[in-house]
mmCIF file of C-alpha atoms and ligand atoms in Angstrom:
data_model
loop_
_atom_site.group_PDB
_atom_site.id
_atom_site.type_symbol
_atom_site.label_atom_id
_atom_site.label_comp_id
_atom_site.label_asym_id
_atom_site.label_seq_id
_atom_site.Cartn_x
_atom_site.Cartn_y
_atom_site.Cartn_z
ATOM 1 C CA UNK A 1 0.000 0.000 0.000
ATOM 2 C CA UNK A 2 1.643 3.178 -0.883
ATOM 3 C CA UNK A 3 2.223 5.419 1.940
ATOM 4 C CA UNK A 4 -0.038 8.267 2.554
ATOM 5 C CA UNK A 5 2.822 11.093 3.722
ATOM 6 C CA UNK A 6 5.114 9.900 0.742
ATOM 7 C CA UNK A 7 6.267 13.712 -0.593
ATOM 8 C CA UNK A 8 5.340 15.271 2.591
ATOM 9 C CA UNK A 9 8.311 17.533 3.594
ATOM 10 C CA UNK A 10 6.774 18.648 7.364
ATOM 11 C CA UNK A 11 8.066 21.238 9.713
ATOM 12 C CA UNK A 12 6.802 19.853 13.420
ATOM 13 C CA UNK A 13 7.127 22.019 16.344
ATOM 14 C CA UNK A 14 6.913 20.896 19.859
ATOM 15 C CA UNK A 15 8.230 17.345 18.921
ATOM 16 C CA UNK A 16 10.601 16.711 21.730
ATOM 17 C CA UNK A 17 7.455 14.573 23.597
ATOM 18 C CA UNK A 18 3.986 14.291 23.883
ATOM 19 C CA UNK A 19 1.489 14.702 20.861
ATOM 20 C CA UNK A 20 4.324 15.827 18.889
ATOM 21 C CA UNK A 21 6.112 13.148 19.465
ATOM 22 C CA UNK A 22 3.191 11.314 18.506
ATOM 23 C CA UNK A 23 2.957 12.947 15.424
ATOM 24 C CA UNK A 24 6.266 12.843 14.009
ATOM 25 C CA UNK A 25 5.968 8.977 14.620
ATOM 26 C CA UNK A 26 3.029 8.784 12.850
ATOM 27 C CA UNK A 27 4.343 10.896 9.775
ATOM 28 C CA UNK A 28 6.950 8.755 9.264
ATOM 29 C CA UNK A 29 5.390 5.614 9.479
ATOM 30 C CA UNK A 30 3.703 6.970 6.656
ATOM 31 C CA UNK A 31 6.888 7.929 4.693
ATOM 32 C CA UNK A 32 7.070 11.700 4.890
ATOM 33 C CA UNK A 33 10.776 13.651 5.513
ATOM 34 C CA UNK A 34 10.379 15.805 8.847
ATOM 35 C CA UNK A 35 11.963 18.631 10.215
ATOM 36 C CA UNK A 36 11.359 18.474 14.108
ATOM 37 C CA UNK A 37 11.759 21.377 16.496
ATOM 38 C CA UNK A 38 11.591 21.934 20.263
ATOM 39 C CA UNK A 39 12.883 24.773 22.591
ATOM 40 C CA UNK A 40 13.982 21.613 24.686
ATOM 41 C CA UNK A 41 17.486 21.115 22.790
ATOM 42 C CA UNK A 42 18.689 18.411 24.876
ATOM 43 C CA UNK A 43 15.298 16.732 25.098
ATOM 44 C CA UNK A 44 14.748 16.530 21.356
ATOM 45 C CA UNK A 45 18.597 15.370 20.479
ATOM 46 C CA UNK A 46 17.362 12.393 22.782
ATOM 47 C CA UNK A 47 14.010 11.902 21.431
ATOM 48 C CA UNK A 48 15.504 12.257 17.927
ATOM 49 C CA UNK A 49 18.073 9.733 18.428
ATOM 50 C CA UNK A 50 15.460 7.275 19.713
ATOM 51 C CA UNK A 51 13.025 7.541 16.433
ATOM 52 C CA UNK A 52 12.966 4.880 14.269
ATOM 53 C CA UNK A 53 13.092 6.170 10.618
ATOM 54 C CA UNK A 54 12.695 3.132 8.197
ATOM 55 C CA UNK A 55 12.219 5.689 5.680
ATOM 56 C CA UNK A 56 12.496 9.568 5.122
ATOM 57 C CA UNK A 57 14.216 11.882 6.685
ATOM 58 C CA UNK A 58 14.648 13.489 10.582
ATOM 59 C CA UNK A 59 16.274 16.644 10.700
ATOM 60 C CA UNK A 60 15.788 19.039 13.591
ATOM 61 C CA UNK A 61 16.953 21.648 16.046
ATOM 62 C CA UNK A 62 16.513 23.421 18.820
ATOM 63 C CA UNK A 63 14.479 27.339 18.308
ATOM 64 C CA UNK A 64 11.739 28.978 19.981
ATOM 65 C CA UNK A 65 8.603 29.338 18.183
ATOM 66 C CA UNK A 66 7.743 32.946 19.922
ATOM 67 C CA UNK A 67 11.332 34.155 18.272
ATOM 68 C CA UNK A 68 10.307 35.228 14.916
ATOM 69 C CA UNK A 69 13.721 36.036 13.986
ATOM 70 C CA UNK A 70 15.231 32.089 15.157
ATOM 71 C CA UNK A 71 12.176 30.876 13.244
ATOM 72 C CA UNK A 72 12.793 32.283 9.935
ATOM 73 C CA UNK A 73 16.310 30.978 10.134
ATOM 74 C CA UNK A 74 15.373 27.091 11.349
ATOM 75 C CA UNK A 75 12.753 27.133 8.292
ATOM 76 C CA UNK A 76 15.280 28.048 5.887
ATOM 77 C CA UNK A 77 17.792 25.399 7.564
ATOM 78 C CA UNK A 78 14.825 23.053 6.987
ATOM 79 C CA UNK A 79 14.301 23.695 3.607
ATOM 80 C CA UNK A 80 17.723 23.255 2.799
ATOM 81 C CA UNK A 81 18.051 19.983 4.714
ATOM 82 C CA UNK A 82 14.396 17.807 3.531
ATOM 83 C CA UNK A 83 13.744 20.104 0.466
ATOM 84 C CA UNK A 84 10.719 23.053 0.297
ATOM 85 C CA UNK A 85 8.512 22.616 3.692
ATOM 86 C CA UNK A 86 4.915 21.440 1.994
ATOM 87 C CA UNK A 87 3.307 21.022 5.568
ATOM 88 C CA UNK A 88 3.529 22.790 8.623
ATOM 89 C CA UNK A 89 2.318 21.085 12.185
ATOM 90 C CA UNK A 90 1.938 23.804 15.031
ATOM 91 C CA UNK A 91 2.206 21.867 17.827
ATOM 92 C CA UNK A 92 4.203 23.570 20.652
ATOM 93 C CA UNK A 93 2.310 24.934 23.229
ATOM 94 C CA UNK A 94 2.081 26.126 27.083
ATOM 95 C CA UNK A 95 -0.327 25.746 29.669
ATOM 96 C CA UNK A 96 -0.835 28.790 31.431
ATOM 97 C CA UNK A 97 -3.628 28.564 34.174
ATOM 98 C CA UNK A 98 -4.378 31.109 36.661
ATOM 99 C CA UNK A 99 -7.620 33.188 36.886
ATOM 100 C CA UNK A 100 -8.423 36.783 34.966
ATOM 101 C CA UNK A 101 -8.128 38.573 38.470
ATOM 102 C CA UNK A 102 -4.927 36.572 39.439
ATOM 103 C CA UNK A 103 -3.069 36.018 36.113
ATOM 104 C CA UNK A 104 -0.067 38.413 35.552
ATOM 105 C CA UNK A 105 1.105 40.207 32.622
ATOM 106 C CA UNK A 106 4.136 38.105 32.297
ATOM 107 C CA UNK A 107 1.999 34.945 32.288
ATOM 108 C CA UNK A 108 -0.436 36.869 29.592
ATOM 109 C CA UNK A 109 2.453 37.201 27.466
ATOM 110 C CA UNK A 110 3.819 34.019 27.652
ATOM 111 C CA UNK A 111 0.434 32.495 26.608
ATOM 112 C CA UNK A 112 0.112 34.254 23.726
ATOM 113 C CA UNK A 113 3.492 34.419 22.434
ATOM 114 C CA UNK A 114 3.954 30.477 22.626
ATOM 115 C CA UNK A 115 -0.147 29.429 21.681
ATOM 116 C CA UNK A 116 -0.691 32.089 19.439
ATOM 117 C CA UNK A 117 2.141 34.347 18.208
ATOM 118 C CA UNK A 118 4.643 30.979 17.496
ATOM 119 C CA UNK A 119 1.778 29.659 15.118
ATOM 120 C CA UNK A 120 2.177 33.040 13.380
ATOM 121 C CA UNK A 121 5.830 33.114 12.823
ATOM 122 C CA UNK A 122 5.946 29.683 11.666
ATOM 123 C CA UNK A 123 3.298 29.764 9.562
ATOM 124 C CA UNK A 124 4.781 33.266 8.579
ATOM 125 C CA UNK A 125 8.125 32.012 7.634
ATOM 126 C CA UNK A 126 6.714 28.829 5.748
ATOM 127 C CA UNK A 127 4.187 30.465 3.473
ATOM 128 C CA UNK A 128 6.331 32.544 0.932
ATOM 129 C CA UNK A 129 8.454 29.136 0.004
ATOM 130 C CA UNK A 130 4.595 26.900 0.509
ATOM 131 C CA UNK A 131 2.855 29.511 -2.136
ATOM 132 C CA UNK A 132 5.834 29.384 -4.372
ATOM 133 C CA UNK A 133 6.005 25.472 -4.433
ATOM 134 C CA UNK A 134 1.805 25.259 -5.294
ATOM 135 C CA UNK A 135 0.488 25.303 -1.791
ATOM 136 C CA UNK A 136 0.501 22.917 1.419
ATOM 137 C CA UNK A 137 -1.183 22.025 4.062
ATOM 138 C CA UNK A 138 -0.679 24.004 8.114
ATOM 139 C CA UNK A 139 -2.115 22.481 10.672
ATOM 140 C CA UNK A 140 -3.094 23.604 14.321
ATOM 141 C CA UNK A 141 -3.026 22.142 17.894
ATOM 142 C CA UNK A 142 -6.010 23.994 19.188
ATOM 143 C CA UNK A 143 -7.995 22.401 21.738
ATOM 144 C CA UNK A 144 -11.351 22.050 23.732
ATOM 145 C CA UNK A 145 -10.624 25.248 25.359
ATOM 146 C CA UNK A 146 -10.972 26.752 21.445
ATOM 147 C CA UNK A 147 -14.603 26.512 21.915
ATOM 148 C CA UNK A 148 -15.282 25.691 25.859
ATOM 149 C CA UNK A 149 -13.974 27.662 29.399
ATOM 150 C CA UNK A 150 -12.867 25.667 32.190
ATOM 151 C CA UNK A 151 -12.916 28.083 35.195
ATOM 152 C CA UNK A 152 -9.015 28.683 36.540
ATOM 153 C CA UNK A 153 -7.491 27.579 33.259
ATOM 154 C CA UNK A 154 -6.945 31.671 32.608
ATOM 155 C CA UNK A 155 -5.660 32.894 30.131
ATOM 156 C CA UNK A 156 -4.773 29.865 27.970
ATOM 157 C CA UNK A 157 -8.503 29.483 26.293
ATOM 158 C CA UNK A 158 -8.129 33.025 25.489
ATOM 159 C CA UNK A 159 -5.266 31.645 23.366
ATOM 160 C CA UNK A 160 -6.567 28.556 22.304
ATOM 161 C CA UNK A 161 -9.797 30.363 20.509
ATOM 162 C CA UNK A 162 -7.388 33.113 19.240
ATOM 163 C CA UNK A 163 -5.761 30.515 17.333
ATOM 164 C CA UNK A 164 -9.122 29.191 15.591
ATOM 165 C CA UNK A 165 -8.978 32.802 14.439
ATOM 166 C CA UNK A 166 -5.424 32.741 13.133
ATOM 167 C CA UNK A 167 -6.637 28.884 11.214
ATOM 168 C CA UNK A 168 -9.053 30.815 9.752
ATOM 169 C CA UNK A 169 -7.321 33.753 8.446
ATOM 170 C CA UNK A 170 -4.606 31.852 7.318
ATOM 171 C CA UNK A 171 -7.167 29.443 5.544
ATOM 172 C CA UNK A 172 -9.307 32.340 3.752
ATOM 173 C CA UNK A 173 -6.392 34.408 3.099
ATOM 174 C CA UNK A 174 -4.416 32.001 1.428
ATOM 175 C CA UNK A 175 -6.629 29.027 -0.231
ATOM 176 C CA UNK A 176 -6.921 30.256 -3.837
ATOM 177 C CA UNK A 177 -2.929 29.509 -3.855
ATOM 178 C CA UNK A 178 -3.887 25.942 -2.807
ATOM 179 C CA UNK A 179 -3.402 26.043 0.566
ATOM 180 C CA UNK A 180 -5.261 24.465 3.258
ATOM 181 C CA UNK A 181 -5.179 25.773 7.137
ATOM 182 C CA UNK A 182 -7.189 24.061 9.287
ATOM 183 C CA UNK A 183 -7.444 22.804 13.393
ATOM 184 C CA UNK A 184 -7.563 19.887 15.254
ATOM 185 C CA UNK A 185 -8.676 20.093 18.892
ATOM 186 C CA UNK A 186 -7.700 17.089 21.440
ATOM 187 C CA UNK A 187 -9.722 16.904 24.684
ATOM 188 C CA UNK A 188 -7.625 15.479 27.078
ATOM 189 C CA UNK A 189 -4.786 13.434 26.211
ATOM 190 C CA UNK A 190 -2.336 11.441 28.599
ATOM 191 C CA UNK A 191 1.211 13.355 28.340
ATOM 192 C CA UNK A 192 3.797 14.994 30.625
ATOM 193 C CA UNK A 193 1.130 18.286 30.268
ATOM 194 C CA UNK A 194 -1.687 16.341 31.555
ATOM 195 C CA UNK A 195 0.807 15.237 34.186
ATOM 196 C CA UNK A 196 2.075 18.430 35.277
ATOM 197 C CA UNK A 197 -1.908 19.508 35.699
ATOM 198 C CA UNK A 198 -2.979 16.806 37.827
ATOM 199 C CA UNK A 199 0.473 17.327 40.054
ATOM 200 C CA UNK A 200 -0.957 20.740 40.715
ATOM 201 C CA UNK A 201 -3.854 18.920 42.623
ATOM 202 C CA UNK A 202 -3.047 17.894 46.236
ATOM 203 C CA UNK A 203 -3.905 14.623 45.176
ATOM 204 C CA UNK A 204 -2.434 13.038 41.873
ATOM 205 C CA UNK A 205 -4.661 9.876 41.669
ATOM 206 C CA UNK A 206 -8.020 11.626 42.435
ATOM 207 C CA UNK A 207 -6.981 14.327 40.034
ATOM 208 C CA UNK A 208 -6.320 11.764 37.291
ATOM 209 C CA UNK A 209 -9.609 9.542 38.491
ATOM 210 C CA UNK A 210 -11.932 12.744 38.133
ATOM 211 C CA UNK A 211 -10.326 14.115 34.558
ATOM 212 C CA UNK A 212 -11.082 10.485 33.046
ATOM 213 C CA UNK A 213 -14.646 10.364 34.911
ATOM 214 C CA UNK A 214 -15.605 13.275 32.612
ATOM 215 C CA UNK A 215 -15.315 11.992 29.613
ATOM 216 C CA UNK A 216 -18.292 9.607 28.134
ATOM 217 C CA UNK A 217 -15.822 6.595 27.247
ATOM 218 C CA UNK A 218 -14.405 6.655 30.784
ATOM 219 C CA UNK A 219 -10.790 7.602 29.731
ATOM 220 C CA UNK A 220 -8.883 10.306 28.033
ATOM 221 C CA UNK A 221 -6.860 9.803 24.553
ATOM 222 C CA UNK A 222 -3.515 8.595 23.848
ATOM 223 C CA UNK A 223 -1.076 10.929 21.759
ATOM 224 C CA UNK A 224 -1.012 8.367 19.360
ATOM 225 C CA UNK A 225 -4.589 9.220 18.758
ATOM 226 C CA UNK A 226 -4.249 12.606 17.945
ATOM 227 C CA UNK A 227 -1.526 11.779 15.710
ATOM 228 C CA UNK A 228 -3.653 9.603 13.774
ATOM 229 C CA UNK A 229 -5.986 12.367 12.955
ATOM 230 C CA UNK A 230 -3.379 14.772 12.255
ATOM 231 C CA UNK A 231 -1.744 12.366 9.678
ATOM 232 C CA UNK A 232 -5.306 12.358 7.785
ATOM 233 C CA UNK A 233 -5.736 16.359 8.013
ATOM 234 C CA UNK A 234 -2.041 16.585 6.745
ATOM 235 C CA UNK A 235 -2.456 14.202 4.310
ATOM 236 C CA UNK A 236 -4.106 14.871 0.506
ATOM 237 C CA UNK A 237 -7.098 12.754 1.558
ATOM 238 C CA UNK A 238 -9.349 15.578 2.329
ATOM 239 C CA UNK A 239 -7.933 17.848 0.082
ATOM 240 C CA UNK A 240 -11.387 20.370 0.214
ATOM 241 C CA UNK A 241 -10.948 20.591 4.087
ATOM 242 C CA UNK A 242 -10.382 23.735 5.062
ATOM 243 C CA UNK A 243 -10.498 26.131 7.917
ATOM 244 C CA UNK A 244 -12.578 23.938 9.647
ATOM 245 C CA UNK A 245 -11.328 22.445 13.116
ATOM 246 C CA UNK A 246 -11.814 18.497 13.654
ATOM 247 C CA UNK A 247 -12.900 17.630 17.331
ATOM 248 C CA UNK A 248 -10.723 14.509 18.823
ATOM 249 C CA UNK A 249 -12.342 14.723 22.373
ATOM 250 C CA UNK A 250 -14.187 11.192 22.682
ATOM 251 C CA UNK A 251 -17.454 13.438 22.802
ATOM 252 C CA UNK A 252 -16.359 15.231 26.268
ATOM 253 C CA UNK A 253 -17.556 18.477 24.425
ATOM 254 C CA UNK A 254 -20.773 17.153 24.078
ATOM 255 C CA UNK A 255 -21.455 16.135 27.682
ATOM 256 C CA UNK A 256 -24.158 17.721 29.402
ATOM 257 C CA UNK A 257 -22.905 17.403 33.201
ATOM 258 C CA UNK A 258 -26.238 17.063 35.969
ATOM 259 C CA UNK A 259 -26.141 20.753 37.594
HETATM 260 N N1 LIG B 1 -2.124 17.176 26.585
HETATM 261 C C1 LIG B 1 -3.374 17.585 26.475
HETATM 262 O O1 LIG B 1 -4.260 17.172 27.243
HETATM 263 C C2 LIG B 1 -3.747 18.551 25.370
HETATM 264 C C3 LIG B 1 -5.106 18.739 25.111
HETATM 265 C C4 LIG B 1 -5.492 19.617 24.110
HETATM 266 C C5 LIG B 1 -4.530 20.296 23.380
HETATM 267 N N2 LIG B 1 -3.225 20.104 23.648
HETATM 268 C C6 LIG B 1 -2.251 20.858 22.832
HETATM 269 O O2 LIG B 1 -1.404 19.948 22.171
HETATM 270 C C7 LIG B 1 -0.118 20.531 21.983
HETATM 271 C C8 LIG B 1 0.953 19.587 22.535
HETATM 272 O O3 LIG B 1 0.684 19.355 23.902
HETATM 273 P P1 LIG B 1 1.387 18.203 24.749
HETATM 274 O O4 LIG B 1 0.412 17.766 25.745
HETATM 275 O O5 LIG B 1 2.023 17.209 23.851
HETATM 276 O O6 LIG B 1 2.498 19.084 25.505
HETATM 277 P P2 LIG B 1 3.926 18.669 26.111
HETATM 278 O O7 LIG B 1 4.191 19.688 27.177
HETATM 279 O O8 LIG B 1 3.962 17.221 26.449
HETATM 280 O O9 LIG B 1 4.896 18.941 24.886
HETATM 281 C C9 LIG B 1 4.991 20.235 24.319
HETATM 282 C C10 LIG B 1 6.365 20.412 23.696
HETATM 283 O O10 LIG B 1 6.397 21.749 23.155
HETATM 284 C C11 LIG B 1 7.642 22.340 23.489
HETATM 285 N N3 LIG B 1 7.497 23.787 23.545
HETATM 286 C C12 LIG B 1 6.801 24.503 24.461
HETATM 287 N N4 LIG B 1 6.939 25.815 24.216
HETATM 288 C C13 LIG B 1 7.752 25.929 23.119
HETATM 289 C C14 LIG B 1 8.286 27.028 22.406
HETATM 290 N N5 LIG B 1 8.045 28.274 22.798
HETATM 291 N N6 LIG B 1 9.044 26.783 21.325
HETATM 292 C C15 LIG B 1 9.328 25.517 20.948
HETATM 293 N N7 LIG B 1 8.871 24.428 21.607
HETATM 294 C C16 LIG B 1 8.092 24.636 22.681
HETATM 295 C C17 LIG B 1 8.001 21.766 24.860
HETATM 296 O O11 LIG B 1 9.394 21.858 25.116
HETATM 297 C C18 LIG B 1 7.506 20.333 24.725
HETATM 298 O O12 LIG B 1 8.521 19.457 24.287
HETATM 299 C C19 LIG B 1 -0.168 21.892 22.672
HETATM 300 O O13 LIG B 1 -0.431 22.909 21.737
HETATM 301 C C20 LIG B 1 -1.330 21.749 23.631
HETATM 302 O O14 LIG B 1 -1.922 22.988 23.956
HETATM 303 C C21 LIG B 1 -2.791 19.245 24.627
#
């Protein structure tokens, strides 16, 4: 069966672990050439050396995405290294929880300049060279909190909806030069985020117990999930989807919870 990445030349942020991780398993498994990035240097060198890559190509290195300047220079390494980027996967991203009173300016910045201005430079660095080359495909890590408030989880939904804007900007402005932008928004999904959150609770097991109670199927998703529906949304199987965001929450956005 022929692989459904094969030609994909993807720039990944946020790969070191977690969903990225995830993903840029996935994507190769499927044959596409990556270019993997992480603020974590020493974390992704590891993670990089562990990947198995029967096919393709890994290239990375270390940049953070809320440096526009570092950005526009790890693109252009990228392009040199697995050829003109054809897909972009924003992926990196920070929790930042507090409460509007409570939050601080430093953590407002933070928030945006990871969740929402790092899916700008990349995207903004990529596009030239993906407009040039015919178009591509960008995809974003958005979220439940795109569309739903949690109460304490200030100012990162504020983010996470600001970047369904950005998807579809970037999909409207852009489309008639054959490119798609569109979303994909996890519900909860087991990774060292999820685990940092529940170690904020007094209690780690009750924590964990109550986040997987919410959810209709009794459990939250693996990153290997997610990946599986970013491969398709990457991929030229739905090649009229765009600026739409695909929901990957095993229906907890649906839930009506008793008052
Ligand atoms: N885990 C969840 O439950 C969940 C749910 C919905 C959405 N998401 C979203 O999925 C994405 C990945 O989340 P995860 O759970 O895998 O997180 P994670 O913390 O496990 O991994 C995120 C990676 O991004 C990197 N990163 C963070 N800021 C960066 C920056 N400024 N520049 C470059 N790299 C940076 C980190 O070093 C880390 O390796 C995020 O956008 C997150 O908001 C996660």
């Amino acid at each position: 069966m022929a692989e459904r990445l094969s030609g994909k030349r993807i720039f990944l942020t946020g790969a070191a672990q977690g969903i990225g991780l995830a993903i840029a398993e996935a994507c190769l498994a499927e044959g596409a050439r990556l270019f993997l990035v992480d603020r974590d240097g020493a974390l992704l060198d590891k993670t990089v050396a562990g990947l198995a890559v029967p096919r393709g190509h890994v290239g990375h290195a270390a940049a953070d995405i809320s440096d526009g300047a570092a950005i526009a220079a790890v693109v252009s390494q990228a392009a040199a290294e697995i050829g003109p980027i054809n897909a972009l996967i924003n992926n990196a991203g920070v929790n930042v929880f507090s409460t509007p009173l409570e939050a601080t300016e430093e953590e407002w910045n933070r928030n945006f300049d990871v969740n929402v201005k790092g899916a700008w430079n990349c995207s903004k660095a990529v596009l030239p060279g993906m407009i040039a080359s015919g178009g591509g495909a960008i995809l974003n890590i958005a979220s439940t909190h795109s569309f739903t408030i949690i109460p304490h989880t200030f100012p990162y939904p504020v983010a996470k909806h600001a970047l369904l804007g950005l998807t579809k900007s970037l999909a409207l402005e852009y489309a008639a030069q054959g490119v798609r932008v569109n979303a994909l928004a996890p519900g909860y999904v087991e990774t060292q985020k999820a685990i940092d959150y529940w170690n904020s609770f007094a209690d780690l097991a009750t924590a964990r117990a109550n986040t997987m109670a919410l959810h209709p199927g009794g459990r939250i998703a693996t990153a290997r999930e997610i990946a599986l529906a970013a491969v398709f949304m990457i991929s030229d199987e739905c090649p009229f989807m765009n600026a739409a965001t695909l929901v990957v929450d095993g229906g907890l956005s649906q839930l009506q919870h008793p008052a």
